Tab-separated table of C-alpha atoms and ligand atoms in Angstrom:
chain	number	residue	atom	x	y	z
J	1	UNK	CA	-28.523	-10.702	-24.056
J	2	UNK	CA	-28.012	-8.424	-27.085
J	3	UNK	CA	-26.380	-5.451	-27.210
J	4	UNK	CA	-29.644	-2.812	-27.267
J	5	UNK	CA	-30.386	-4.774	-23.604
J	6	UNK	CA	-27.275	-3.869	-22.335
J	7	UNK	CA	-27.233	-0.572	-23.504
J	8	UNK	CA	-30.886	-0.505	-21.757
J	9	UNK	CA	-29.576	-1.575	-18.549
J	10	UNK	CA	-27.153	1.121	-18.207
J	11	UNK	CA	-29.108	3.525	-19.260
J	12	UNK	CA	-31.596	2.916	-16.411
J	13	UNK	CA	-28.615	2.913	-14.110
J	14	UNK	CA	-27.590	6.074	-15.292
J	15	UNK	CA	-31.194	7.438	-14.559
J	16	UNK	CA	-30.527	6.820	-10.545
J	17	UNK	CA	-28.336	9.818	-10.810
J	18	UNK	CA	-25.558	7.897	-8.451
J	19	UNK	CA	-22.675	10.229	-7.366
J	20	UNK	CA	-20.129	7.874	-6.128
J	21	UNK	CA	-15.745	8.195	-5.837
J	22	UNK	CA	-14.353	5.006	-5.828
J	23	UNK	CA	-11.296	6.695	-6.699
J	24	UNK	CA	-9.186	5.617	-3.708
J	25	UNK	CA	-9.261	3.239	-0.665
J	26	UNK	CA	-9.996	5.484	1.846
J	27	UNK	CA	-11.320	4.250	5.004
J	28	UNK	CA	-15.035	5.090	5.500
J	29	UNK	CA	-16.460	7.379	8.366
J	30	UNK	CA	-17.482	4.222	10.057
J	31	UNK	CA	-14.075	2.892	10.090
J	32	UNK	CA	-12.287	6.091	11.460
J	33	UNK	CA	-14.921	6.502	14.476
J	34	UNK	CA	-13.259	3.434	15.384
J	35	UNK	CA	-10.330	5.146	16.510
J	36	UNK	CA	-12.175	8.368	18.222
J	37	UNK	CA	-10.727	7.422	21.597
J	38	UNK	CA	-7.528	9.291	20.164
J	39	UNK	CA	-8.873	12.859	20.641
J	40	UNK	CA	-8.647	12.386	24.717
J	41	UNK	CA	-5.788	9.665	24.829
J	42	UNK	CA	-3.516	11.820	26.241
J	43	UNK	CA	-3.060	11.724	29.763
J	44	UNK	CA	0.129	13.700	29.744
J	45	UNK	CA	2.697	15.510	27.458
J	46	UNK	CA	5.516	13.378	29.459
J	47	UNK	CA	6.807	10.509	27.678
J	48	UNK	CA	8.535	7.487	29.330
J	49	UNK	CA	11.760	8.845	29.658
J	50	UNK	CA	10.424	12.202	30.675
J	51	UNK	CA	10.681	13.942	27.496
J	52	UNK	CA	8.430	16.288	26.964
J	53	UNK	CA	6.091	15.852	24.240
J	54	UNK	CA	5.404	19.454	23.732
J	55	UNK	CA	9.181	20.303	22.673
J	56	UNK	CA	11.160	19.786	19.966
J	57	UNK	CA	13.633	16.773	19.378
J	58	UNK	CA	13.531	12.993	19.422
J	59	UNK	CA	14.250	12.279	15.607
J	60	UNK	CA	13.643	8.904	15.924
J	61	UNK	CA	10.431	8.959	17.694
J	62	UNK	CA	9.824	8.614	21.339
J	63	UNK	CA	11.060	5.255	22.540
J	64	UNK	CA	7.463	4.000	23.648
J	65	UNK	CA	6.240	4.634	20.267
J	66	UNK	CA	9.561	3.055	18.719
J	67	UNK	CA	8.928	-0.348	20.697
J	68	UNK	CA	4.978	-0.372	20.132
J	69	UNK	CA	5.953	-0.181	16.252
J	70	UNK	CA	9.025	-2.813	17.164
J	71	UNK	CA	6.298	-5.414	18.629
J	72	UNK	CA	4.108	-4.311	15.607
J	73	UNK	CA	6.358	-5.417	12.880
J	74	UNK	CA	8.461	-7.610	15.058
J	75	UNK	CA	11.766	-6.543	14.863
J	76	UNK	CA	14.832	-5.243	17.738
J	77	UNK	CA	13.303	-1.671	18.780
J	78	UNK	CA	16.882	-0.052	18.018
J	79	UNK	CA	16.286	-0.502	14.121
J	80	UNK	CA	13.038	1.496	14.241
J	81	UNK	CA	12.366	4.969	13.613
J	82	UNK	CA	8.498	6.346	14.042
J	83	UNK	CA	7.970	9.537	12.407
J	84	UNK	CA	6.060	11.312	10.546
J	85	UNK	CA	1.959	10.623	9.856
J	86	UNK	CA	2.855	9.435	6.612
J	87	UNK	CA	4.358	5.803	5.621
J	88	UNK	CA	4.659	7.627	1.785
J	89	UNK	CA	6.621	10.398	2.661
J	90	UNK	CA	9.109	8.229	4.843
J	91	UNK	CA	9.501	6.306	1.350
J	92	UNK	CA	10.078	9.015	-0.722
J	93	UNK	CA	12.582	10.618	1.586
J	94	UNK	CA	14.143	7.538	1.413
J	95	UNK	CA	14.380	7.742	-2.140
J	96	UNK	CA	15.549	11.378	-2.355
J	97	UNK	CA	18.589	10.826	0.462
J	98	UNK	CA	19.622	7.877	-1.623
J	99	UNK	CA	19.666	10.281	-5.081
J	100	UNK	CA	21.751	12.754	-3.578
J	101	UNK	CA	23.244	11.833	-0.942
J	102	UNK	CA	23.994	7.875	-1.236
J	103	UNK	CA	23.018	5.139	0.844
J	104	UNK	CA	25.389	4.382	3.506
J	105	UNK	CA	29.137	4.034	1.850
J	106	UNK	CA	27.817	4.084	-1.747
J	107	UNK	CA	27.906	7.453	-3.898
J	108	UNK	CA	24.625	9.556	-4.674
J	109	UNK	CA	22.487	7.124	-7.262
J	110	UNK	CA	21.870	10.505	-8.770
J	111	UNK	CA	25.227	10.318	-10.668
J	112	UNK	CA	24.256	7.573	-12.895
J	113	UNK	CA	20.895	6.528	-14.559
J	114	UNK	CA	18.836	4.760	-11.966
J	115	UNK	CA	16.205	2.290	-12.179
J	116	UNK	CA	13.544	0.561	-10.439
J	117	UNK	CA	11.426	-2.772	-10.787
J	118	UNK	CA	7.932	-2.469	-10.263
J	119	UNK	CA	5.746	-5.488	-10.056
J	120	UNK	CA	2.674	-4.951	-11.924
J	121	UNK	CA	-0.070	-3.943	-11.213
J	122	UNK	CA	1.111	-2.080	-8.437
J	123	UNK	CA	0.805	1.054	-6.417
J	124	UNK	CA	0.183	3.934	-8.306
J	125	UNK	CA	1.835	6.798	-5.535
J	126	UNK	CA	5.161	4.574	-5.383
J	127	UNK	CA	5.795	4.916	-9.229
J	128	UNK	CA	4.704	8.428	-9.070
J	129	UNK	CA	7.620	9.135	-6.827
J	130	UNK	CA	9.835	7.200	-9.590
J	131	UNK	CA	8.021	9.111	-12.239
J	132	UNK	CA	8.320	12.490	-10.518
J	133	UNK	CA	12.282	12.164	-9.339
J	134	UNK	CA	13.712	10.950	-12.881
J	135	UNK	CA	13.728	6.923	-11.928
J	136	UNK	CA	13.235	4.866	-15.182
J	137	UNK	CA	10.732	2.245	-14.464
J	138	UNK	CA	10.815	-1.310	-15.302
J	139	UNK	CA	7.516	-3.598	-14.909
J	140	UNK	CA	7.432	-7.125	-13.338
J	141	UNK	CA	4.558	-9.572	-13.658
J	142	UNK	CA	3.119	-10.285	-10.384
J	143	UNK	CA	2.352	-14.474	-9.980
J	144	UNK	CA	0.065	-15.535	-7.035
J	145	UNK	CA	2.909	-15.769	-4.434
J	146	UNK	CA	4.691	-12.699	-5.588
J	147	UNK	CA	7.084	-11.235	-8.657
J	148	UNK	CA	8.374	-13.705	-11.201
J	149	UNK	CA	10.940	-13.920	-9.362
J	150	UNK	CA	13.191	-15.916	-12.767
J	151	UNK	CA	12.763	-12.160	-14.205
J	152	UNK	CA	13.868	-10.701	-11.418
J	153	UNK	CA	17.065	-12.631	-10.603
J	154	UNK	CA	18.011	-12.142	-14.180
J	155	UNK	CA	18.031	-8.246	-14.526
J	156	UNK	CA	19.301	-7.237	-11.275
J	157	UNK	CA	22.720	-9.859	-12.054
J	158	UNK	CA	23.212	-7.765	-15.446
J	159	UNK	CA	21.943	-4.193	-14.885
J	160	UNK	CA	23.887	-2.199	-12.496
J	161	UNK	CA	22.045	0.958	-12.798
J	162	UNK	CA	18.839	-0.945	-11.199
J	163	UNK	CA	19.297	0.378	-7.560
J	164	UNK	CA	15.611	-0.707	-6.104
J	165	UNK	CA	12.168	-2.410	-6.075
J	166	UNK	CA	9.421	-1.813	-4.971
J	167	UNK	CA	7.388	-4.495	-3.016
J	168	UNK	CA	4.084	-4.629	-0.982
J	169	UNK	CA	4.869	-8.152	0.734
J	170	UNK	CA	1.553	-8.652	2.346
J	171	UNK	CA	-2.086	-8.269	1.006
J	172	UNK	CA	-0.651	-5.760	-2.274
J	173	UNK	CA	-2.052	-2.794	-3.682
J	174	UNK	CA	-4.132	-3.663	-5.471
J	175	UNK	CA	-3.391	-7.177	-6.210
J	176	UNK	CA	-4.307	-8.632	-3.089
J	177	UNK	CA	-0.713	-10.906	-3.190
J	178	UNK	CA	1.296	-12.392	-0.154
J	179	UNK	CA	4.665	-13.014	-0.634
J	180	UNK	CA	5.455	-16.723	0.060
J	181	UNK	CA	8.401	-17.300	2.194
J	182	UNK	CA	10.723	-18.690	-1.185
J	183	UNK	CA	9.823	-15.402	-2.998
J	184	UNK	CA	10.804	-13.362	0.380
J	185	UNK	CA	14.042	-15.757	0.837
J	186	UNK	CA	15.367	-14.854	-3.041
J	187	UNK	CA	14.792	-10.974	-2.620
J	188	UNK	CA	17.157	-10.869	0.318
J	189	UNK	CA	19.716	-13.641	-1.404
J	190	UNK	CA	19.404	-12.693	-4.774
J	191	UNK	CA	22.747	-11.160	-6.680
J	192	UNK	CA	22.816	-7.633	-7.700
J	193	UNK	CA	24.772	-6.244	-10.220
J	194	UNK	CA	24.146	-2.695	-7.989
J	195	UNK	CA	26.272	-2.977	-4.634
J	196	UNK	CA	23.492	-0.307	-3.437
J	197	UNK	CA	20.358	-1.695	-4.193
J	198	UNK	CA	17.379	-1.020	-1.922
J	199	UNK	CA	13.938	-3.034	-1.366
J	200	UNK	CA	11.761	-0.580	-1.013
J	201	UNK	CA	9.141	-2.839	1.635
J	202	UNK	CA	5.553	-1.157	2.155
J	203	UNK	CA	4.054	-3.196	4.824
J	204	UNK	CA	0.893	-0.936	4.535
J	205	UNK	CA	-1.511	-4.069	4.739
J	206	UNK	CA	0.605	-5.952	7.548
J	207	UNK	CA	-3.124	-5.976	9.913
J	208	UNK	CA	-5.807	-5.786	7.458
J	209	UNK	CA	-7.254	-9.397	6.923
J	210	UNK	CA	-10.315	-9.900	5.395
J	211	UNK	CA	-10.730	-13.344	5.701
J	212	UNK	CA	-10.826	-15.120	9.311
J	213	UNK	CA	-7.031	-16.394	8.866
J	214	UNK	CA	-4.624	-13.344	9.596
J	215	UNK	CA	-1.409	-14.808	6.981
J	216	UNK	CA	1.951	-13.707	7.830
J	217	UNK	CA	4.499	-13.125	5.796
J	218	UNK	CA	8.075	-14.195	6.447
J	219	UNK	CA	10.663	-11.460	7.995
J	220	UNK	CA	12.973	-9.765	5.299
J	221	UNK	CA	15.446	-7.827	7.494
J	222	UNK	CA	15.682	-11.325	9.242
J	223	UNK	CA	16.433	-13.001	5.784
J	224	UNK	CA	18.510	-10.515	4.379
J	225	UNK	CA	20.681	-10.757	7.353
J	226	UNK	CA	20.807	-14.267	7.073
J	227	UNK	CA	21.441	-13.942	3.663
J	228	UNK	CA	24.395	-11.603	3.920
J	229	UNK	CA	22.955	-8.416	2.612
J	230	UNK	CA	21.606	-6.783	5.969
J	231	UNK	CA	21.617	-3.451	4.464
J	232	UNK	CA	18.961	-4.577	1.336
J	233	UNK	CA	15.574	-3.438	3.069
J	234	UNK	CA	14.034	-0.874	4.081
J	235	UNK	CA	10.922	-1.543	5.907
J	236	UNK	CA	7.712	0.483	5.870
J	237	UNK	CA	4.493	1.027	7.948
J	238	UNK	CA	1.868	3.464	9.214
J	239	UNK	CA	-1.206	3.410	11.228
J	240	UNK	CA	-2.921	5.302	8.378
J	241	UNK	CA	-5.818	2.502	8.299
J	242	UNK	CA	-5.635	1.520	11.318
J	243	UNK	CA	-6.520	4.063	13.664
J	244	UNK	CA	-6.813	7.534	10.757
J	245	UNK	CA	-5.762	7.720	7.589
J	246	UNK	CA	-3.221	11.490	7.240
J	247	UNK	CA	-3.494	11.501	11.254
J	248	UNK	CA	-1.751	8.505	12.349
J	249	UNK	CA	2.056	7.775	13.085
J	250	UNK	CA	4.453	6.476	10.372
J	251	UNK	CA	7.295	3.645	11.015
J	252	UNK	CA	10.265	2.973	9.221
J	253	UNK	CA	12.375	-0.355	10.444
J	254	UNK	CA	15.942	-1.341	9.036
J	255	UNK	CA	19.734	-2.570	9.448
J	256	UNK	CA	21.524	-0.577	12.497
J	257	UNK	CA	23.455	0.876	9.663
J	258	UNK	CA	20.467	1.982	7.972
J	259	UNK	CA	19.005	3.411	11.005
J	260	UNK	CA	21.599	5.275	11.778
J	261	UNK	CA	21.912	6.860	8.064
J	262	UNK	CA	18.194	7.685	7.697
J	263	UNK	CA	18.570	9.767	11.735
J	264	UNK	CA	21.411	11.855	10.223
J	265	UNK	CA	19.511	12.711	7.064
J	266	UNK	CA	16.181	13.424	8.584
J	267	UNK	CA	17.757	15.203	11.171
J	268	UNK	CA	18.708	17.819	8.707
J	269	UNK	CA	15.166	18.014	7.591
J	270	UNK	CA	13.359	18.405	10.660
J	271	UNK	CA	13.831	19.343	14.485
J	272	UNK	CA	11.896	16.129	15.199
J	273	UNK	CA	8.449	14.340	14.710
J	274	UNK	CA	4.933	15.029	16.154
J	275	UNK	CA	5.703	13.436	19.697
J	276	UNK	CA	1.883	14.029	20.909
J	277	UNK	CA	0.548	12.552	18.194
J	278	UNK	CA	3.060	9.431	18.877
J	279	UNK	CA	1.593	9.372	22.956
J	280	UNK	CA	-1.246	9.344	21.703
J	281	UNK	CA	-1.218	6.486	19.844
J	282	UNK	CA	0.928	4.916	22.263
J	283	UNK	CA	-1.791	5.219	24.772
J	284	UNK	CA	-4.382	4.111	22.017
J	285	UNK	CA	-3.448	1.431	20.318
J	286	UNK	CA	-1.171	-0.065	23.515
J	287	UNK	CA	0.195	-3.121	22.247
J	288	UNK	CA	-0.299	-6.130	19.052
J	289	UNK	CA	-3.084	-7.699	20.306
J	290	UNK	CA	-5.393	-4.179	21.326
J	291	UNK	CA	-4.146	-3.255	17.434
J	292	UNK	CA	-5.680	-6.825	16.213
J	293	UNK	CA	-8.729	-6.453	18.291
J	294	UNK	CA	-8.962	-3.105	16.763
J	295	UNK	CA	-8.230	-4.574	13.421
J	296	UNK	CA	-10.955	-7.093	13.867
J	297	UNK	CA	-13.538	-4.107	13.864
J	298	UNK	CA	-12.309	-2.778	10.836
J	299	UNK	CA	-12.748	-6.163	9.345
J	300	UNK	CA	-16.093	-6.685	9.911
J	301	UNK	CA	-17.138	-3.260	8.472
J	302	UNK	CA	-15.240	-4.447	5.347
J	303	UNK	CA	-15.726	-7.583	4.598
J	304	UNK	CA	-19.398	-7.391	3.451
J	305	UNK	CA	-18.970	-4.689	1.410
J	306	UNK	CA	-15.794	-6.748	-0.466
J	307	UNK	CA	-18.755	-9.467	-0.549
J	308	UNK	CA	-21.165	-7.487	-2.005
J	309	UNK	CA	-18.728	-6.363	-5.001
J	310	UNK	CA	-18.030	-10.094	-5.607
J	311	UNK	CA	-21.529	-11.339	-5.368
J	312	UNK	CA	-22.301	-8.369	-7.835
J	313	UNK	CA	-19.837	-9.425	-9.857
J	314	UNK	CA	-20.720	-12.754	-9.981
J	315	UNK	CA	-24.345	-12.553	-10.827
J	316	UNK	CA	-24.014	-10.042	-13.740
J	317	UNK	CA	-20.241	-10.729	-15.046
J	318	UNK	CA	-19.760	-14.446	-14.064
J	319	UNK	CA	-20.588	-15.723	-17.790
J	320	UNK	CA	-18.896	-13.049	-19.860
J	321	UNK	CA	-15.843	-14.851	-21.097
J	322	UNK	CA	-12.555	-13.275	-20.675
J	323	UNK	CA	-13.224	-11.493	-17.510
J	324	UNK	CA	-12.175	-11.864	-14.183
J	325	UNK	CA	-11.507	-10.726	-10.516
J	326	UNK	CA	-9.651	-11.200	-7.516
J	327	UNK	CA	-11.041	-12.658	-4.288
J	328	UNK	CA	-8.083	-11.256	-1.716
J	329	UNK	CA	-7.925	-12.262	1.367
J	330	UNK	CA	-6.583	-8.841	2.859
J	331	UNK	CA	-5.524	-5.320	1.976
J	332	UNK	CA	-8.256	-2.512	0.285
J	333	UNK	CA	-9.375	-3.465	-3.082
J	334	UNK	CA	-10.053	-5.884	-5.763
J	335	UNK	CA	-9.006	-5.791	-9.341
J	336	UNK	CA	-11.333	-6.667	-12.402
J	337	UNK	CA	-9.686	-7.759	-15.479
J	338	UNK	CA	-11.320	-7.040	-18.325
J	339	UNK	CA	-10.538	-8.808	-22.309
J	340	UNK	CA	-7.758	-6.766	-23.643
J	341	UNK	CA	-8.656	-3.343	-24.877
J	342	UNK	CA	-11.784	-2.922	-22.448
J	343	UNK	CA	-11.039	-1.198	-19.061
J	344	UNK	CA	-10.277	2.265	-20.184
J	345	UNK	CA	-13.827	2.685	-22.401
J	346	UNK	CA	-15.279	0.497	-18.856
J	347	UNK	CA	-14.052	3.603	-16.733
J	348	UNK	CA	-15.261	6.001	-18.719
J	349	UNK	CA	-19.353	4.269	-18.975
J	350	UNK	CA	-18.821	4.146	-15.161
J	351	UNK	CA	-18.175	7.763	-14.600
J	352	UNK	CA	-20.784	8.741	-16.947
J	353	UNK	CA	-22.722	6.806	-14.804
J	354	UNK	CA	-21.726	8.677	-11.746
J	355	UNK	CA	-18.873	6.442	-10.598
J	356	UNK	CA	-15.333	7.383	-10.112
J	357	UNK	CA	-12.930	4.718	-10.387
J	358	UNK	CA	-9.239	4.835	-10.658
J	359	UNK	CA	-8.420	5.711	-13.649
J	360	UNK	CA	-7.941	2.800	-15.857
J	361	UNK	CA	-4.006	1.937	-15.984
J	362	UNK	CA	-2.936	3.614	-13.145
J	363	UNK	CA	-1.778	0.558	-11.352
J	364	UNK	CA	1.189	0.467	-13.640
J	365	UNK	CA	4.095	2.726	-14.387
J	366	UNK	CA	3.668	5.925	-16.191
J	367	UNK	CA	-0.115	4.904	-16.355
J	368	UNK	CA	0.305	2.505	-19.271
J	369	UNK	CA	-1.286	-0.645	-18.732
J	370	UNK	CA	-0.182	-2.536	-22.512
J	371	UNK	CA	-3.321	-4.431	-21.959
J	372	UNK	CA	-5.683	-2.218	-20.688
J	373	UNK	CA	-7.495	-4.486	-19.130
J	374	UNK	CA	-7.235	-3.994	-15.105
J	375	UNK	CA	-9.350	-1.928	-13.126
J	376	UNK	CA	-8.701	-1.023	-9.394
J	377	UNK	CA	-11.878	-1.522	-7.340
J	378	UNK	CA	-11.497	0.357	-3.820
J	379	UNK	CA	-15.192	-1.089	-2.016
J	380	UNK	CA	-14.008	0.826	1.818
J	381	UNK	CA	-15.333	4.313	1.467
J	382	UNK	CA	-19.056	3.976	0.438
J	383	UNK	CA	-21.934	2.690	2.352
J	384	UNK	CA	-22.897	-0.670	1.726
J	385	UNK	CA	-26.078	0.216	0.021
J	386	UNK	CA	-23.861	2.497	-2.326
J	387	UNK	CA	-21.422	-0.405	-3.039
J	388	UNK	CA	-23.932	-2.730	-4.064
J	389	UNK	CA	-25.372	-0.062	-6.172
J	390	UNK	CA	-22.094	1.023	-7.778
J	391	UNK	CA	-21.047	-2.772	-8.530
J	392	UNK	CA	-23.653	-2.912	-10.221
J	393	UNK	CA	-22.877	-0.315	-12.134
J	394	UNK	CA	-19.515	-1.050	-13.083
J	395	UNK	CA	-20.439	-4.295	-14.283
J	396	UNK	CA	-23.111	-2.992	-16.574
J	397	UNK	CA	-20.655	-0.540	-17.962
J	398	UNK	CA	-18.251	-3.606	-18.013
J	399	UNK	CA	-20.679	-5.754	-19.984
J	400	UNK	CA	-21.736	-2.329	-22.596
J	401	UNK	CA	-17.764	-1.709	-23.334
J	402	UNK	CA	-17.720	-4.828	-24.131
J	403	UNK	CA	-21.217	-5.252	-26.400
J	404	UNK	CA	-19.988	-2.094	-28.463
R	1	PLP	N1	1.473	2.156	0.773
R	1	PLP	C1	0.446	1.550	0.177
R	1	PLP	C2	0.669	0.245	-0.521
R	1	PLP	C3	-0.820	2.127	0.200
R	1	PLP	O1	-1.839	1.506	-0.407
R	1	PLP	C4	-1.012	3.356	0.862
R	1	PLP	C5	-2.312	4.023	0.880
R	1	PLP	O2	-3.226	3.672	0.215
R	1	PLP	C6	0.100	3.956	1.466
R	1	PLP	C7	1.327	3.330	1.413
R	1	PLP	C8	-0.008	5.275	2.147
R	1	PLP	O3	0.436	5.159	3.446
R	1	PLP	P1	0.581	6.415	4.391
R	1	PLP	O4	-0.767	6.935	4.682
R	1	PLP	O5	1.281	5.862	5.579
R	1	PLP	O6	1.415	7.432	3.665
């Protein structure tokens, strides 16, 4: 096809006047009506232990709540703490405590330069965090089965002044990666020059299969306590997409000593977490298999739409060399690589032609991608017919970037 036919294609795309915002994976209307048993959940304000819900208190979350979330992400319901709606915020607290305050028996990070790893391409809101509190950011290619780990072994041994990393074991952002259990097994054992280093482990896609095999991933607080370094991670998780997304109840799991740091911290930052928004989802999502069950329905809203953006992307990209995309088997989006040079002018054809995508690069720190070639595809929000449509669309603006 020459370039004036590609050009022509878009152009009649353009005509449909689309007005889509891929921008994010949000979960679509569909997906949260799923969970609209939650406005009369509540049966009473009373919790378990005859707390009531109403009042202040209970830092670290009701203890129903605590041992759904301990079933959830199977670990001893003494090293979790639910609070919050917001998985994000629990990280970045996390973060801020350890700048100024120190994690438990080490002095405030702040004091010296600090430094992250980032496996690439990752999620843009964690290096934002780095970005926005003064942490220099170093990037790690991501393999199939996790970092390259060989890079990572290497820089924490020699560079003290790298005190974290951050990791999305299961189903990544956007990636679509899940950790194997060797990858998982050298994070907790691996040497760090930094005493205080932190894993910084988002669990946000621990339910959210796509395909009919739910993968696990293996334990790190049981392999980092195995491995001698209990203290190393800090586990994260939130029913954002699983019952609503800003609404739902946010889960932090770690070493007793851990626990026991992040209570007296928080506790100086709040008089204690939205309890009736933790009975309710107590009384909603009940236990691990009512949250798969649930789970299941959110699958099969999403699958055909991820189905649709790969068939689209088949049919009109499959025989332009140099591109590719990810088929993941979990989590909210798919990336497109693009040849080198091409995703940023890609982006911009899409929005002119009414589609908001990420913007191009923001997977990686400081919103430099030195290939610019990835683009984050988030296919939950619109309708089906819109996702076919907008596909579409980005592959035509794919195959015109490239034509130019
Ligand atoms: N972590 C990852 C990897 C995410 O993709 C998202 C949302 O997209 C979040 C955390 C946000 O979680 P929460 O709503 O619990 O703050």
């Amino acid at each position: 096809m020459s370039a004036a036919d590609h050009s022509a294609q878009y152009q009649a795309f353009q005509q449909l006047g689309l007005k889509l915002d891929m921008s994010r994976g949000k979960p679509s209307p569909e997906q949260l009506d799923l969970s609209n048993s939650l406005m009369d959940a509540l049966d009473t304000y009373k919790a378990a232990d005859g707390t009531d819900a109403r009042n202040y208190g209970g830092t670290i979350g009701l203890p129903e709540v605590r041992a759904l979330f301990a079933e959830l992400l199977d670990v001893p319901a003494a090293q979790v703490v639910v609070d919050s709606s917001s998985s994000l915020s629990l990280m970045h607290d996390v973060i801020m405590y350890s700048l100024l305050n120190g994690v438990p028996g080490h002095a405030p990070w702040v004091q010296n330069p600090v430094t992250f790893l980032c496996p690439v391409p990752g999620y843009d809101r964690h290096f934002a965090i780095c970005e926005a509190r003064g942490i220099k950011m170093i990037n790690i290619p991501m393999n199939a089965d996790g970092p390259d780990m060989d890079l990572v072994e290497k820089l924490v041994a020699e560079d003290a002044s790298i005190k974290g990393m951050w990791i999305v074991p299961k189903y990544s952002n956007p990636g679509g990666v899940v950790f194997s259990d060797q990858v998982v097994a050298r994070l907790a054992a691996m040497k760090t020059a930094a005493p205080d280093f932190r894993l910084m482990w988002d669990d946000a896609y621990r339910f959210h299969h796509l395909g009919e095999k739910k993968l696990a991933v293996a334990s790190i607080l049981a392999a980092c306590a195995k491995a001698g370094n209990p203290d190393r991670a800090i586990v994260f998780a939130s029913s954002s997409k699983v019952s609503w997304a800003g609404s739902g109840v946010a889960a932090l799991a770690a070493s007793p000593a851990n626990v026991a740091w992040w209570t007296r911290h928080a506790g100086i930052r709040s008089i204690g977490p939205d309890k009736i928004n933790q009975l309710r989802h107590v009384r909603f999502l009940k236990d691990l298999p009512t949250v798969e069950a649930l789970m299941e329905q959110h699958r099969q809203l999403l699958k055909p739409k991820f189905d649709a953006v790969l068939a689209q992307f088949q049919a009109l990209l499959g025989d332009v060399p140099g591109v590719s995309w990810t088929h993941p088997e979990g989590g909210y989006f798919i990336d497109l690589i693009t040849p080198d040079g091409a995703a940023k002018r890609t982006v911009a054809l899409a929005k002119e032609a009414g589609i908001t995508l990420t913007p191009a690069g923001a997977a990686f720190p400081y919103g430099l991608d030195p290939k610019d070639r990835h683009i984050r595809i988030a296919p939950s929000f619109p309708s089906l017919e819109e996702i076919n449509k907008a596909a579409q669309g980005i592959a035509l603006s794919l195959r015109l970037a490239l034509a130019a």
